[in-house]
Amino acid sequence: MTEVKAELVGNVWKVKTQAGAQVAEEDELLILESMKMEIPVTAPRAGTVKEVRVKEGEVVKEGQVLVVLE
Amino acid sequence: MTDDFEAQVGELRARRKKHLAMGGVDKIAKQHERGKQTVRERIDLLFDPGTFVELGLLAKDREGSDNAPADGVVTGHGEVDGRQVWVIAYDFTVMAGSMGAVGEQFKTARVRELALRYRKPIVWLLDSAGARIQEAAGSTFAGTGWLFADQVVMSGVIPQVAAMLGPCAAGTAYIPGLADFVPMVKGTSSMALGGARLVKAATGEDVTDHEMGGSQVHCYESGVGDNEVENDEDCIATVRRFLSYLPSSNTETPPHVDTGDPVDRAVEGLDKIVPVNPRAAYDVRKVIKAVFDSGSWFEVKPTWAKNIVIGLARAGGHSVGVVANQPMQKGGVLDSDAADKAARFIRMCDAFNVPLVYLMDVPGFMVGSQVEKEGIIRHGAKMLYATSEATVPKVTVIMRKAYGAGYYVMCGKGYQPDAIVAWPFAEISVMGPEGAVNIIFNKQVEASDNPEATRAQLVETIRAQITPYLAAGWAMIDDVIDPAETRRVIVKAIEQARDKKIDRPWRKHGNIPV
């Protein structure tokens, strides 16, 4: 199981995956918005999305778990 | 008498042979089992064939015993691409490469003395259990430690490389701590101020040397290591590559290499790499590879503080240090680690006469309570300081965003670049248009019947004012360029500044924020 965490504080601009989806390494899981930049969050490895823990528009903290892969 | 002569020379040969055999067949086999090369195999890789000259081969430990050939450290000099380089290479097959009195007080001290006397680089090949405790445990410890003071004296005078090929425990970890470049072999190398056994005794923490100080810690989390490499061969090839961009000392300029890549080459494909939308991410390393001499890009610290990219490259054959924001990581925002990473690299380039090229696309410094607790002001100040202090040729290319103090530390106009140019869709401003509207026109937006439409309209009004043409109209920047011209502009600027001379007021030294 791999937890994909926010690298910096920001808000969730677009969620681009869902539970059950198969992802390859480097696939975009969601896009954060911070410092007026769109910051893609990508899969650190291939796997299945077990859980998406955030919703669009939600503010996230640095280190907060966004997506869980298995 | 002939017999005597031959017998005497024969004894010398036997002594040499014994010491060249290092810790013996079993210890060498064990070294290979661990995936490591022996110290002599490493030295063969480091130097051009047949150029190594050894000093102190016949040294023993302080007891004069037969158990410590060369006292566990091989020292001397050889050539790297035809240039003299000195080496201090610990031999793990001899008493675990531990640092003994003879090795430290005479052998390695001799290398430091001569390398500095001749102004030539030093490479440490580190694979050592640390101080030889049986020799050092006693108050004669009082007489040790000057190796670090020597390193500090040599800092910025000769390049210092600490190649991590095995453990580097305890105080000796300050050798890489003070070095200019620290490649680490994945899996076998480690460094820590206290080794695992000492940690267990001192604090009770149960941790291995690898867990505590392997490349997965230092090249990814701590930033003490620079480049993680796969094995000993890669590590030493990386050392040779690093040295190829640097002069032998601060009194020389870096070697010029004809790379065959034309100076006037138009940079193709940037339109497919860089989105005009300033919010969108891309990989700035693709820009670097397209702009600089083909095959010349050598990234440093690629796996730590990835929101800024640093490394060495060639522009028209000239060695350059590249500092580039990386929109693909954290949007390219500057934070404490990014500022530290850039500042140290900028100072190294400046010390060794390597011109600096800044590729700017920065939304600013990270803001908020988290980064203030980290002391981002003092970290960011290091980058300000380093860029400001650097007197090598400096070239600034504003690719897209140039916001706030990010613009300053990426060598904005106030930091005396020798050339500062912008691409046509650059945005130069104290902050992004959205932030500016929120602050300047907040009341106007709130009072509007249609706040969102008013806000959007004001954003567009401000966006029109932050194009590079206002700054170019004031001649605050030297030019607005077609991105395809970037390569030629950089090379010409470096050549324009070749005879650069800057005089500053006398001082003992400045007080860089640390």
XYZ file of C-alpha atoms in Angstrom:
584
model
C 0.000 0.000 0.000
C 1.340 3.412 -0.947
C 0.057 6.693 0.399
C 0.350 9.601 -2.006
C 0.741 12.789 0.001
C 0.497 16.499 -0.740
C 3.952 18.022 -1.149
C 2.733 21.451 -0.186
C -0.314 23.243 1.148
C -2.922 24.050 -1.494
C -6.377 23.172 -2.711
C -7.554 20.254 -4.776
C -8.333 21.636 -8.188
C -9.144 18.503 -10.182
C -9.420 14.861 -9.213
C -8.455 12.764 -12.204
C -8.850 9.250 -10.843
C -11.245 7.180 -8.742
C -11.261 4.158 -6.497
C -10.675 0.972 -8.456
C -8.806 2.660 -11.322
C -5.646 1.037 -12.617
C -2.782 3.494 -12.860
C 0.701 3.369 -14.320
C 3.719 5.036 -12.732
C 3.703 8.804 -13.444
C -0.035 8.879 -14.265
C -1.725 12.045 -13.024
C -3.959 11.300 -10.045
C -5.080 14.808 -9.281
C -4.062 18.419 -9.692
C -3.443 20.692 -6.746
C -3.590 24.431 -6.983
C -1.134 26.408 -4.900
C 0.768 29.625 -5.411
C -1.430 30.085 -8.538
C 0.176 27.027 -10.096
C -1.466 23.833 -11.261
C 0.594 21.130 -9.633
C 0.086 17.611 -10.951
C 0.258 14.815 -8.392
C 1.389 11.616 -10.092
C 1.442 7.961 -9.125
C 4.800 7.026 -7.594
C 4.299 3.473 -8.920
C 1.824 1.389 -10.928
C -1.128 -0.054 -9.035
C -4.803 0.146 -8.252
C -6.387 3.170 -6.613
C -7.761 1.962 -3.310
C -9.084 5.246 -2.058
C -9.250 8.929 -2.994
C -9.303 10.786 0.305
C -9.983 14.328 -0.936
C -12.614 16.189 -2.926
C -12.278 18.984 -5.441
C -12.096 22.365 -3.742
C -10.801 20.938 -0.469
C -7.796 22.618 1.154
C -5.006 20.170 1.969
C -1.975 20.472 4.208
C 1.580 19.489 3.414
C 1.952 15.772 4.077
C -1.792 15.050 3.985
C -2.705 11.749 2.309
C -4.529 12.380 -0.978
C -4.764 8.977 -2.598
C -4.001 5.453 -1.443
C -2.629 2.961 -3.984
C -2.423 -0.789 -3.591
C 78.500 -7.029 -3.357
C 76.212 -7.683 -6.352
C 74.371 -10.215 -4.273
C 73.771 -7.673 -1.518
C 72.483 -5.080 -3.953
C 70.026 -7.505 -5.431
C 68.988 -8.796 -2.055
C 68.274 -5.263 -0.884
C 66.202 -4.446 -3.946
C 64.548 -7.818 -3.611
C 63.445 -6.958 -0.085
C 61.958 -3.676 -1.306
C 60.040 -5.572 -3.968
C 58.702 -7.994 -1.387
C 57.591 -5.159 0.892
C 55.847 -3.425 -1.971
C 54.166 -6.622 -3.077
C 52.836 -7.286 0.389
C 51.380 -3.804 0.681
C 49.925 -3.825 -2.823
C 48.089 -6.988 -1.774
C 46.062 -4.852 0.682
C 44.262 -6.846 3.389
C 44.852 -10.181 1.670
C 42.905 -12.586 -0.509
C 40.095 -13.310 1.958
C 39.388 -9.691 2.775
C 39.420 -8.802 -0.919
C 36.960 -11.602 -1.681
C 34.703 -10.265 1.051
C 34.932 -6.743 -0.371
C 33.849 -8.074 -3.772
C 31.025 -10.071 -2.178
C 29.662 -6.858 -0.770
C 29.473 -5.514 -4.334
C 32.401 -3.201 -3.722
C 35.660 -2.833 -5.585
C 39.011 -2.744 -3.863
C 40.765 0.531 -3.313
C 43.288 -0.249 -6.059
C 40.609 -1.184 -8.586
C 38.912 2.116 -7.820
C 42.111 4.084 -8.301
C 42.609 2.389 -11.681
C 39.149 3.621 -12.685
C 39.726 7.123 -11.382
C 42.958 7.929 -13.183
C 44.019 7.868 -16.809
C 45.888 4.567 -17.397
C 49.420 4.466 -16.025
C 49.328 7.902 -14.403
C 48.944 6.996 -10.723
C 51.910 7.835 -8.498
C 51.612 6.471 -4.965
C 53.069 8.110 -1.885
C 53.364 6.221 1.382
C 52.849 2.695 0.063
C 55.267 1.359 2.672
C 53.481 2.963 5.610
C 52.325 0.743 8.467
C 50.253 1.409 11.533
C 51.836 3.240 14.449
C 52.936 -0.023 16.067
C 54.780 -0.957 12.859
C 52.765 -4.175 12.733
C 52.327 -6.324 9.663
C 48.548 -6.061 9.833
C 48.072 -2.657 8.291
C 49.528 -2.360 4.766
C 49.718 1.320 3.814
C 47.941 1.940 7.154
C 44.637 1.334 5.383
C 44.693 4.355 3.148
C 46.127 4.694 -0.351
C 47.372 8.155 -1.242
C 48.970 9.847 -4.221
C 48.152 11.577 -7.459
C 47.319 10.800 -11.054
C 45.681 12.373 -14.060
C 42.015 12.790 -14.880
C 41.618 13.721 -18.546
C 45.270 14.765 -18.516
C 44.993 17.010 -15.431
C 46.615 16.281 -12.064
C 44.264 15.194 -9.288
C 45.156 13.959 -5.783
C 43.523 11.044 -4.049
C 42.920 9.814 -0.498
C 41.411 6.349 -0.768
C 40.487 4.279 2.277
C 41.071 0.551 2.056
C 38.261 -1.356 3.744
C 40.234 -4.615 3.494
C 42.765 -3.235 5.974
C 41.307 -2.844 9.463
C 37.980 -1.781 7.885
C 39.608 1.281 6.365
C 39.818 2.786 9.818
C 41.751 6.008 10.179
C 45.019 5.385 11.959
C 47.631 7.748 13.294
C 50.137 7.186 10.481
C 47.509 7.520 7.776
C 46.009 10.648 9.229
C 49.023 12.500 10.602
C 51.351 11.787 7.706
C 49.735 10.262 4.625
C 46.482 12.155 4.162
C 48.013 15.314 5.603
C 50.723 15.067 2.938
C 48.108 14.892 0.180
C 46.258 17.899 1.541
C 49.512 19.828 1.828
C 50.715 19.034 -1.684
C 47.356 19.359 -3.441
C 46.996 22.813 -1.951
C 50.634 23.691 -2.717
C 50.087 22.814 -6.395
C 46.464 23.984 -6.478
C 45.016 20.664 -7.671
C 41.718 18.950 -6.782
C 41.429 16.254 -4.093
C 39.185 13.218 -4.430
C 38.389 11.144 -1.347
C 37.286 7.567 -2.006
C 35.503 6.871 1.280
C 35.014 3.366 2.587
C 35.997 3.534 6.217
C 34.739 2.511 9.619
C 35.919 5.872 10.944
C 38.583 6.597 13.531
C 40.630 3.575 14.662
C 39.256 3.551 18.169
C 42.090 1.480 19.669
C 44.464 4.260 18.603
C 42.204 7.222 19.231
C 40.582 6.356 22.556
C 42.678 8.424 24.909
C 43.232 12.078 25.452
C 45.682 12.151 22.533
C 42.416 12.721 20.717
C 43.260 16.300 21.629
C 45.765 16.330 18.783
C 43.380 15.248 16.047
C 40.845 16.939 13.816
C 42.881 19.290 11.709
C 41.823 17.537 8.522
C 38.589 19.500 8.631
C 40.378 22.776 9.267
C 42.521 21.956 6.211
C 39.394 21.283 4.193
C 37.976 24.646 5.159
C 41.194 26.371 4.102
C 41.010 24.549 0.765
C 37.309 25.358 0.281
C 36.855 27.519 -2.788
C 40.563 27.152 -3.645
C 40.661 23.607 -5.002
C 37.712 21.367 -5.885
C 37.007 18.712 -3.242
C 35.075 15.570 -4.084
C 33.984 12.973 -1.525
C 32.932 9.771 -3.283
C 30.898 7.589 -0.941
C 31.727 3.966 -1.709
C 31.145 2.405 1.672
C 30.570 3.496 5.238
C 31.813 6.828 6.492
C 31.067 6.773 10.150
C 31.351 9.292 12.931
C 33.260 12.554 12.670
C 34.707 11.583 9.309
C 31.281 12.244 7.840
C 32.386 15.853 7.893
C 34.678 15.055 4.952
C 31.651 14.826 2.631
C 29.965 17.506 4.728
C 32.604 19.993 3.619
C 33.163 18.687 0.068
C 31.941 20.321 -3.139
C 30.499 17.144 -4.619
C 29.270 13.949 -2.918
C 28.124 11.030 -5.089
C 26.773 8.030 -3.126
C 26.627 4.399 -4.192
C 23.169 2.950 -3.664
C 23.062 0.142 -1.123
C 26.694 0.095 0.013
C 27.494 3.644 1.062
C 26.394 5.412 4.206
C 27.344 8.324 6.365
C 26.310 9.365 9.830
C 27.829 11.390 12.640
C 27.389 8.388 14.876
C 27.461 4.822 13.540
C 24.767 2.297 14.483
C 26.584 0.863 17.499
C 27.357 4.278 18.903
C 23.753 5.379 18.404
C 22.496 2.322 20.260
C 24.831 3.058 23.168
C 24.132 6.788 23.250
C 20.367 6.920 22.775
C 19.027 3.381 22.684
C 17.785 3.805 19.111
C 17.965 0.593 17.094
C 18.889 1.454 13.544
C 21.349 0.196 10.936
C 24.027 2.328 9.301
C 22.212 1.957 6.000
C 18.791 2.941 7.375
C 20.297 5.930 9.089
C 22.679 7.208 6.431
C 22.286 5.427 3.097
C 21.767 7.222 -0.182
C 17.995 6.868 0.240
C 18.351 9.263 3.207
C 21.052 11.640 2.049
C 20.216 11.959 -1.663
C 16.440 12.232 -1.085
C 15.767 13.652 2.368
C 18.733 15.364 3.973
C 20.454 16.817 0.892
C 23.907 15.926 2.267
C 24.534 13.580 -0.675
C 24.436 14.889 -4.222
C 23.929 12.129 -6.781
C 22.882 8.552 -6.085
C 24.754 6.119 -8.344
C 24.332 2.385 -8.957
C 27.813 1.035 -8.260
C 31.509 1.861 -7.827
C 32.147 2.179 -11.587
C 29.273 4.663 -12.003
C 30.429 6.562 -8.962
C 33.954 7.067 -10.210
C 32.775 7.884 -13.743
C 30.536 10.532 -12.124
C 33.523 11.985 -10.260
C 35.529 12.250 -13.482
C 32.574 13.877 -15.231
C 32.080 16.400 -12.423
C 35.755 17.397 -12.507
C 35.634 17.925 -16.290
C 33.535 21.070 -15.800
C 35.802 22.632 -13.187
C 39.232 24.227 -13.293
C 42.026 22.697 -11.190
C 41.749 25.647 -8.818
C 40.200 29.045 -8.330
C 43.157 30.663 -10.118
C 42.185 29.080 -13.437
C 39.187 29.110 -15.734
C 37.362 25.865 -16.523
C 38.622 23.957 -19.569
C 36.874 24.884 -22.818
C 35.726 21.831 -24.755
C 34.727 21.977 -28.393
C 31.435 20.106 -28.344
C 30.687 20.592 -32.041
C 27.264 22.067 -31.258
C 26.923 25.340 -33.235
C 26.562 28.497 -31.162
C 23.989 29.865 -33.605
C 21.791 26.799 -33.511
C 18.145 27.817 -33.189
C 16.554 25.957 -30.261
C 13.852 23.784 -31.779
C 10.789 22.370 -30.072
C 10.444 24.767 -27.126
C 6.863 25.466 -28.238
C 6.096 21.823 -27.503
C 7.831 21.839 -24.117
C 6.748 25.114 -22.517
C 3.010 25.903 -22.241
C 2.217 29.612 -22.628
C -0.380 29.259 -19.854
C 1.691 30.358 -16.835
C -0.198 28.002 -14.511
C 0.635 24.858 -16.435
C 3.541 22.595 -15.479
C 6.333 21.208 -17.673
C 9.753 19.643 -17.189
C 12.392 22.373 -17.305
C 15.110 19.755 -17.807
C 13.799 19.354 -21.366
C 14.438 23.056 -21.924
C 17.962 22.729 -20.537
C 18.776 19.761 -22.772
C 17.463 21.622 -25.817
C 19.353 24.843 -25.115
C 22.817 23.729 -23.978
C 25.443 21.773 -25.922
C 24.200 18.385 -26.964
C 24.935 15.730 -24.328
C 26.546 18.201 -21.927
C 23.902 18.336 -19.169
C 25.110 16.977 -15.821
C 22.462 17.396 -13.157
C 23.555 17.752 -9.540
C 21.302 16.796 -6.617
C 18.592 15.529 -9.006
C 16.584 13.768 -6.299
C 16.454 16.382 -3.541
C 14.544 19.720 -3.526
C 13.386 18.913 -7.025
C 11.474 22.174 -7.346
C 14.769 23.733 -8.373
C 17.098 22.146 -10.907
C 20.851 22.736 -10.734
C 23.717 21.298 -12.699
C 26.675 21.789 -14.964
C 26.504 22.043 -18.735
C 28.338 23.562 -21.681
C 27.257 26.519 -23.773
C 29.311 26.863 -26.937
C 31.923 24.743 -25.161
C 32.043 27.010 -22.076
C 31.385 25.318 -18.766
C 28.309 26.831 -17.075
C 26.304 26.317 -13.905
C 22.568 26.198 -14.586
C 19.964 27.248 -12.023
C 16.424 26.590 -13.242
C 13.012 26.626 -11.605
C 11.113 23.371 -12.091
C 7.364 23.990 -12.625
C 6.761 20.242 -12.606
C 7.643 20.017 -8.894
C 5.625 22.036 -6.397
C 4.863 24.406 -9.289
C 8.489 25.545 -9.205
C 7.891 27.482 -5.997
C 10.998 28.215 -3.935
C 11.153 26.798 -0.436
C 13.865 26.406 2.203
C 15.523 23.335 0.711
C 15.415 24.734 -2.828
C 17.069 27.954 -1.654
C 19.778 26.010 0.217
C 20.402 23.776 -2.777
C 20.731 26.693 -5.178
C 22.794 28.868 -2.832
C 25.485 26.252 -2.242
C 25.719 25.492 -5.965
C 25.897 29.162 -6.947
C 28.744 29.726 -4.475
C 30.642 26.721 -5.811
C 30.331 27.961 -9.383
C 31.383 31.449 -8.352
C 34.395 30.125 -6.411
C 35.600 28.146 -9.430
C 34.950 30.707 -12.159
C 32.031 28.853 -13.716
C 29.542 31.309 -15.300
C 25.944 31.076 -14.103
C 22.827 30.795 -16.258
C 19.465 31.351 -14.568
C 16.385 29.972 -16.327
C 13.520 31.695 -14.567
C 9.933 30.545 -14.223
C 9.099 31.122 -10.614
C 5.779 31.814 -8.879
C 7.748 33.163 -5.889
C 8.760 31.874 -2.508
C 6.363 29.578 -0.672
C 4.267 31.455 1.876
C 2.406 30.395 4.985
C 2.863 29.374 8.592
C 4.649 26.093 7.841
C 7.513 27.693 5.914
C 7.872 30.547 8.380
C 8.462 27.989 11.129
C 11.191 26.481 8.974
C 12.837 29.880 8.752
C 12.287 30.410 5.048
C 13.431 34.014 5.384
C 16.891 32.974 6.481
C 17.047 30.160 3.908
C 15.831 32.383 1.089
C 18.366 34.986 2.181
C 21.164 32.505 1.412
C 20.121 32.396 -2.219
C 19.814 36.176 -2.339
C 23.263 36.409 -0.814
C 24.860 33.871 -3.149
C 23.426 35.374 -6.314
C 24.300 38.865 -5.225
C 27.826 37.920 -4.188
C 28.652 35.986 -7.385
C 31.002 37.874 -9.695
C 31.251 35.275 -12.464
C 29.384 36.076 -15.693
C 25.654 35.828 -14.971
C 22.935 35.412 -17.594
C 19.221 35.579 -16.791
C 16.517 34.244 -19.085
C 12.979 35.000 -17.914
C 11.018 32.217 -19.564
C 7.598 32.763 -17.997
C 6.936 33.861 -14.439
C 9.177 36.256 -12.563
C 7.296 36.980 -9.368
C 8.324 38.709 -6.199
C 11.530 37.798 -4.401
C 11.708 34.789 -6.704
C 12.671 37.252 -9.436
C 15.409 38.671 -7.224
C 17.081 35.410 -6.246
C 16.922 34.139 -9.834
C 19.225 37.034 -10.715
C 16.855 39.860 -11.508
C 18.143 43.212 -12.714
C 19.268 44.318 -9.243
C 21.725 41.427 -9.021
C 23.825 42.682 -11.911
C 23.351 40.032 -14.566
C 25.611 40.532 -17.586
C 22.547 39.919 -19.732
C 18.889 39.707 -18.763
C 16.348 38.788 -21.426
C 12.744 37.608 -21.467
C 10.626 35.406 -23.671
C 7.560 37.161 -25.180
C 5.063 35.588 -22.782
C 7.107 36.364 -19.648
C 5.269 37.885 -16.681
C 7.300 40.141 -14.407
C 5.564 41.395 -11.300
C 5.692 41.672 -7.556
C 3.004 38.976 -7.580
C 0.665 37.160 -9.939
C -2.309 39.119 -11.339
C -4.852 37.190 -9.240
C -3.046 37.977 -6.002
C -2.599 41.598 -7.012
C -6.330 42.023 -7.710
C -7.217 40.493 -4.341
C -5.029 42.988 -2.550
C -5.302 46.160 -4.622
C -8.924 45.969 -5.799
C -10.557 43.968 -3.038
C -13.141 46.651 -2.207
C -13.950 47.302 -5.841
C -14.569 43.598 -6.430
C -16.739 43.281 -3.335
C -18.808 46.318 -4.298
C -19.439 45.028 -7.803
C -22.820 43.596 -8.846
C -20.936 40.828 -10.541
C -17.771 40.302 -8.464
C -16.420 37.407 -10.539
C -16.715 39.318 -13.833
C -15.117 42.392 -12.262
C -12.336 40.313 -10.816
C -11.660 38.605 -14.168
C -11.611 41.954 -15.948
C -9.178 43.440 -13.422
C -6.954 40.376 -13.672
C -6.762 40.862 -17.420
C -5.987 44.573 -16.973
C -3.086 43.725 -14.700
C -1.932 40.874 -16.896
C -1.524 43.359 -19.746
C 0.819 45.426 -17.559
C 3.110 42.592 -16.562
C 4.165 41.541 -20.054
C 7.895 42.020 -20.642
C 7.338 44.978 -22.963
C 6.839 47.477 -20.149
C 10.163 46.408 -18.586
C 11.802 46.369 -22.034
C 10.342 49.820 -22.713
C 12.152 51.048 -19.612
C 15.284 49.154 -20.751
C 15.249 47.403 -17.383
C 15.762 44.183 -19.310
C 18.158 44.013 -22.233
C 15.838 42.400 -24.741
C 12.772 40.327 -25.425
C 13.841 37.315 -27.453
C 12.358 34.552 -29.543
C 12.845 31.451 -27.362
C 14.652 29.834 -30.311
C 17.394 32.476 -29.881
C 18.047 31.512 -26.261
C 21.158 29.446 -26.915
C 22.924 32.084 -28.988
C 22.016 34.817 -26.486
C 23.470 32.819 -23.582
C 26.754 32.024 -25.330
C 27.200 35.586 -26.561
C 26.553 36.959 -23.079
C 29.127 34.645 -21.504
C 31.690 35.665 -24.109
C 30.787 39.333 -23.694
C 31.552 39.037 -19.972
C 34.808 37.121 -20.342
C 36.923 40.001 -19.035
C 34.501 40.841 -16.243
C 36.100 42.476 -13.241
C 34.204 43.581 -10.184
C 35.799 45.407 -7.296
C 34.039 45.398 -3.971
C 34.949 47.072 -0.698
C 37.570 45.258 1.368
C 36.222 43.039 4.111
C 37.390 40.012 6.016
C 34.328 38.143 4.826
C 30.616 38.750 4.617
C 28.149 37.238 7.020
C 26.066 34.844 4.952
C 22.856 33.751 6.686
C 23.120 30.041 7.534
